[in-house]
Short mmCIF file of C-alpha atoms in Angstrom, two decimals:
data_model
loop_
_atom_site.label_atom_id
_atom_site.label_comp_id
_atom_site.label_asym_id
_atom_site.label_seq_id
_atom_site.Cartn_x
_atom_site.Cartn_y
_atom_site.Cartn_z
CA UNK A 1 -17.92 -5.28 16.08
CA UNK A 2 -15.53 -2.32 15.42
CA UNK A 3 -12.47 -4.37 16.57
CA UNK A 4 -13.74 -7.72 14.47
CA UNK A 5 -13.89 -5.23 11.66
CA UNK A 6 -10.02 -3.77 12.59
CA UNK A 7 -9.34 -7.51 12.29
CA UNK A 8 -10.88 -8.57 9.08
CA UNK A 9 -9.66 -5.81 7.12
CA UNK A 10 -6.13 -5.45 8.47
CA UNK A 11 -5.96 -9.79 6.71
CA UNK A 12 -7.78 -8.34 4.02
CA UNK A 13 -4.73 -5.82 3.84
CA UNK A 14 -1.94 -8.78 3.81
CA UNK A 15 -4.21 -10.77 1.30
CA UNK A 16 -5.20 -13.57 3.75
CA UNK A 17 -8.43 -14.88 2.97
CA UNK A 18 -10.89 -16.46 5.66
CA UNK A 19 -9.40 -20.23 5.43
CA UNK A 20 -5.87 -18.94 5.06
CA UNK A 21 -6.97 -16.75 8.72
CA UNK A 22 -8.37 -20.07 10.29
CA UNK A 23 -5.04 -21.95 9.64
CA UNK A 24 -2.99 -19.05 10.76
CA UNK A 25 -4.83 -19.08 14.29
CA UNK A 26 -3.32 -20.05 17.42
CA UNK A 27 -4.94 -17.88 19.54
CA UNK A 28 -8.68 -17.83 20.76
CA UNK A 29 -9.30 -14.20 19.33
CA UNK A 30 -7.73 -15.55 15.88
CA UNK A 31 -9.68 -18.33 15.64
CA UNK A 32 -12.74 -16.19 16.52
CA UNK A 33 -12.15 -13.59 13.90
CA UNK A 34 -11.49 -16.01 11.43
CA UNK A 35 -15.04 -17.41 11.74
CA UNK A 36 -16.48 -14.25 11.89
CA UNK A 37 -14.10 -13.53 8.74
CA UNK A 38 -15.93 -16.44 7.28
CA UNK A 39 -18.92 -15.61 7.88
CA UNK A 40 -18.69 -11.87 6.68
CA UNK A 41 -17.34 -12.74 3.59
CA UNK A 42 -20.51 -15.69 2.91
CA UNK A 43 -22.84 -12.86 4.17
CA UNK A 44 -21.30 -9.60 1.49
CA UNK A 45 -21.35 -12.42 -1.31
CA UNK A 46 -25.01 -13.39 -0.28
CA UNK A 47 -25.64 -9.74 -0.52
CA UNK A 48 -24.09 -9.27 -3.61
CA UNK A 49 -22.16 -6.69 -1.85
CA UNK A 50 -18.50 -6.00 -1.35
CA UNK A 51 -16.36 -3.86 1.21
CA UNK A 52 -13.92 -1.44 1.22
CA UNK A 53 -11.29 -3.75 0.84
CA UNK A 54 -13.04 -5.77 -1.66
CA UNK A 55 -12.70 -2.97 -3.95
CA UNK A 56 -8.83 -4.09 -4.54
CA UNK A 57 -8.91 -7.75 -3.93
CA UNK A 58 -11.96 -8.63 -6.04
CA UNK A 59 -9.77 -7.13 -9.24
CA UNK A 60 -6.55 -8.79 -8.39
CA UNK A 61 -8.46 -11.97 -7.85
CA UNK A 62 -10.28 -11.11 -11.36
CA UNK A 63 -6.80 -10.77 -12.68
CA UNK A 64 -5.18 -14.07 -11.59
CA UNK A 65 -8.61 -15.79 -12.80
CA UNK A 66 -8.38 -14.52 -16.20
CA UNK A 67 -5.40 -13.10 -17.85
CA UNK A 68 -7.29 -11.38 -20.76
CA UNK A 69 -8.98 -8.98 -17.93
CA UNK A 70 -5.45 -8.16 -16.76
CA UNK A 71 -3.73 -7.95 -20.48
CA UNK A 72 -7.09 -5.00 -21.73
CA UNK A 73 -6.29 -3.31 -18.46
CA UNK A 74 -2.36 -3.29 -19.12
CA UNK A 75 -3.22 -1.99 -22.18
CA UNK A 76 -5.45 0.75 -21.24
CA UNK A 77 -2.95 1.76 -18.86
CA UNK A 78 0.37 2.15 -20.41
CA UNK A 79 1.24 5.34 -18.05
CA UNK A 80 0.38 4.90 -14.46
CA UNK A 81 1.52 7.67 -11.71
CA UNK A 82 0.99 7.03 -8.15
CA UNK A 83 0.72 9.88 -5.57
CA UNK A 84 1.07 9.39 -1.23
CA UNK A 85 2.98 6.24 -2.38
CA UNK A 86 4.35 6.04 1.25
CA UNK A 87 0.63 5.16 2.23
CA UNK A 88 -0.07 2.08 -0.13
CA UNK A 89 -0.95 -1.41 0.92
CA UNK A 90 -0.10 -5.44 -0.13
CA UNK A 91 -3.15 -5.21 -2.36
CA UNK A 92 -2.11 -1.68 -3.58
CA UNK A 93 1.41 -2.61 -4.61
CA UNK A 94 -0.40 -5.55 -6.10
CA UNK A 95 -2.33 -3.99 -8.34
CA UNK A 96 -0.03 -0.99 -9.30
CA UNK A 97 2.43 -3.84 -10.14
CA UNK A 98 0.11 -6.27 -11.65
CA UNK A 99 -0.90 -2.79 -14.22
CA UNK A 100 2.49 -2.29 -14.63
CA UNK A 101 4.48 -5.01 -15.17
CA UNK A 102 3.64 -4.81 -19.26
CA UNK A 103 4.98 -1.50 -20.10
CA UNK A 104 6.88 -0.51 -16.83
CA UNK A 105 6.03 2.99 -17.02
CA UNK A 106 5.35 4.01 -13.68
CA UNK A 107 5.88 7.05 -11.62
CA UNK A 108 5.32 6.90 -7.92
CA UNK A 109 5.53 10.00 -5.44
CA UNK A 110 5.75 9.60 -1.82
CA UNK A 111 8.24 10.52 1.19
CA UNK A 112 8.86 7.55 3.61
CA UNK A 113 9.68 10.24 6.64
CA UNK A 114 5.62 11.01 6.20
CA UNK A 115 4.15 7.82 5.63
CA UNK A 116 1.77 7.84 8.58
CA UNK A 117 -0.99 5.38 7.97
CA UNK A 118 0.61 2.03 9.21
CA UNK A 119 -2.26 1.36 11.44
CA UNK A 120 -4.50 1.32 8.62
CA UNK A 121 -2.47 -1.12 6.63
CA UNK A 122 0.01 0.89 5.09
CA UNK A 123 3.22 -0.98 3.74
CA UNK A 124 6.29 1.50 3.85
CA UNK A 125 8.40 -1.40 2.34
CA UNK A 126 6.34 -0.58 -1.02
CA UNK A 127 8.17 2.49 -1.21
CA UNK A 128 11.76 1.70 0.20
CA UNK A 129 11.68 -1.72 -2.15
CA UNK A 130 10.22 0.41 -5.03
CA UNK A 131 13.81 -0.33 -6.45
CA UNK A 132 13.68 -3.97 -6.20
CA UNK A 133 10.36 -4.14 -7.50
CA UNK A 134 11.35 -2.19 -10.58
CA UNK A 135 15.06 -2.53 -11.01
CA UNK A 136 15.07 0.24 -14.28
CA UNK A 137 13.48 2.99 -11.93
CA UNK A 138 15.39 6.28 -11.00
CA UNK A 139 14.75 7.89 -8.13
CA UNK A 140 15.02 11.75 -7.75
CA UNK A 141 14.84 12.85 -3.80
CA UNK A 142 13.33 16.17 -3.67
CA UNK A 143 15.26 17.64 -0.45
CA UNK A 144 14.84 21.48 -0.96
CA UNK A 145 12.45 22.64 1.13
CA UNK A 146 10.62 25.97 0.44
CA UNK A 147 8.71 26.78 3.71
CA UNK A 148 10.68 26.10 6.78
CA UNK A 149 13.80 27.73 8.04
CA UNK A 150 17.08 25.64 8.21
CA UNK A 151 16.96 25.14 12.20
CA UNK A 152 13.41 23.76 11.81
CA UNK A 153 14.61 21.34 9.17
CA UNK A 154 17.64 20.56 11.09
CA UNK A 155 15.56 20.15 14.39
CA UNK A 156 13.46 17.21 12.52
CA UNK A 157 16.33 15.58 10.70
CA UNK A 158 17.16 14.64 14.32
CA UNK A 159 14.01 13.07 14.97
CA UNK A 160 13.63 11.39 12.06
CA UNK A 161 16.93 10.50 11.34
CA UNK A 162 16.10 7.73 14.20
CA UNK A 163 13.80 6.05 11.94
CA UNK A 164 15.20 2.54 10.97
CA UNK A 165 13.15 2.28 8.02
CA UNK A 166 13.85 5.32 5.86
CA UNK A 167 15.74 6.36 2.77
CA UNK A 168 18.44 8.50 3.66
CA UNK A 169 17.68 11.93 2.79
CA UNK A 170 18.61 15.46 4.27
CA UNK A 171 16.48 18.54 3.42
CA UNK A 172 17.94 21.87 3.04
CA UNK A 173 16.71 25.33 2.18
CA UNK A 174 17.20 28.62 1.49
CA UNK A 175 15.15 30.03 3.85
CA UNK A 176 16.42 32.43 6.48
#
């Protein structure tokens, strides 16, 4: 059960839903978590329940059925700021984007050197395509670092620096 769950939400995390999953499958496994995909999804609206995940797609699917939902909610939200950035998802960006899209005002915080929860669905091209996705945005990198000496900070730069998906950043201090 606990890897068919792994399965259903990590498509759940890319927006697939259960037909889209049963076209995609080639393999046996696929085409066995797709059914059970199927069937979970019949059984939670049976139930009148939802999942985790559910708790982001059912809104974004809410918001591309009716576009006065989306337009009150754009309106409500005129300021939205974003914390762990790094660690958001497709149906995160989604509906940060779908929010914001009116009155652009957004302000995300994250570091793509910590982003650490791609196993749970975590996107770290949200935050390295931030600039795409909202061409007027400035970015300010934060690189002074107030707790760590300089050979600590130059001892991870190393590691890090290896990364091939990062912004290029390099954090100094004061620090003795």
């Amino acid at each position: 059960p606990k890897t068919f769950q792994y399965h259903i939400s990590s498509l759940k995390n890319q927006l697939i839903s259960p037909d889209q999953a049963e076209i995609m499958a080639n393999e046996f496994i696929d085409k066995k978590v797709a059914e059970v995909y199927s069937e979970y999804n019949l059984q939670l609206f049976n139930n009148g329940a939802l999942d985790f995940d559910d708790l982001l797609i059912k809104p974004l699917e809410l918001f591309k059925k009716d576009q006065n939902i989306l337009k009150k909610y754009q309106k409500k939200f005129k300021y939205i700021l974003v914390d762990e950035y790094q660690d958001t998802n497709k149906p995160q960006f989604e509906f940060i984007f779908s929010l914001a899209s009116v009155h652009r005002e957004i302000c995300v915080v994250g570091d793509d050197d910590q982003s650490i929860y791609g196993w749970r669905g975590a996107d770290i091209s949200n935050i390295l395509n931030f600039s795409k996705a909202f061409g007027e945005s400035k970015i300010f990198k934060l690189e002074q670092n107030y707790r760590s000496t300089q050979n600590i900070l130059d001892a991870a730069y190393v590691v890090i620096s290896k990364n091939t998906t990062r912004a290029e950043k390099r954090l100094w201090t004061e620090n003795e």
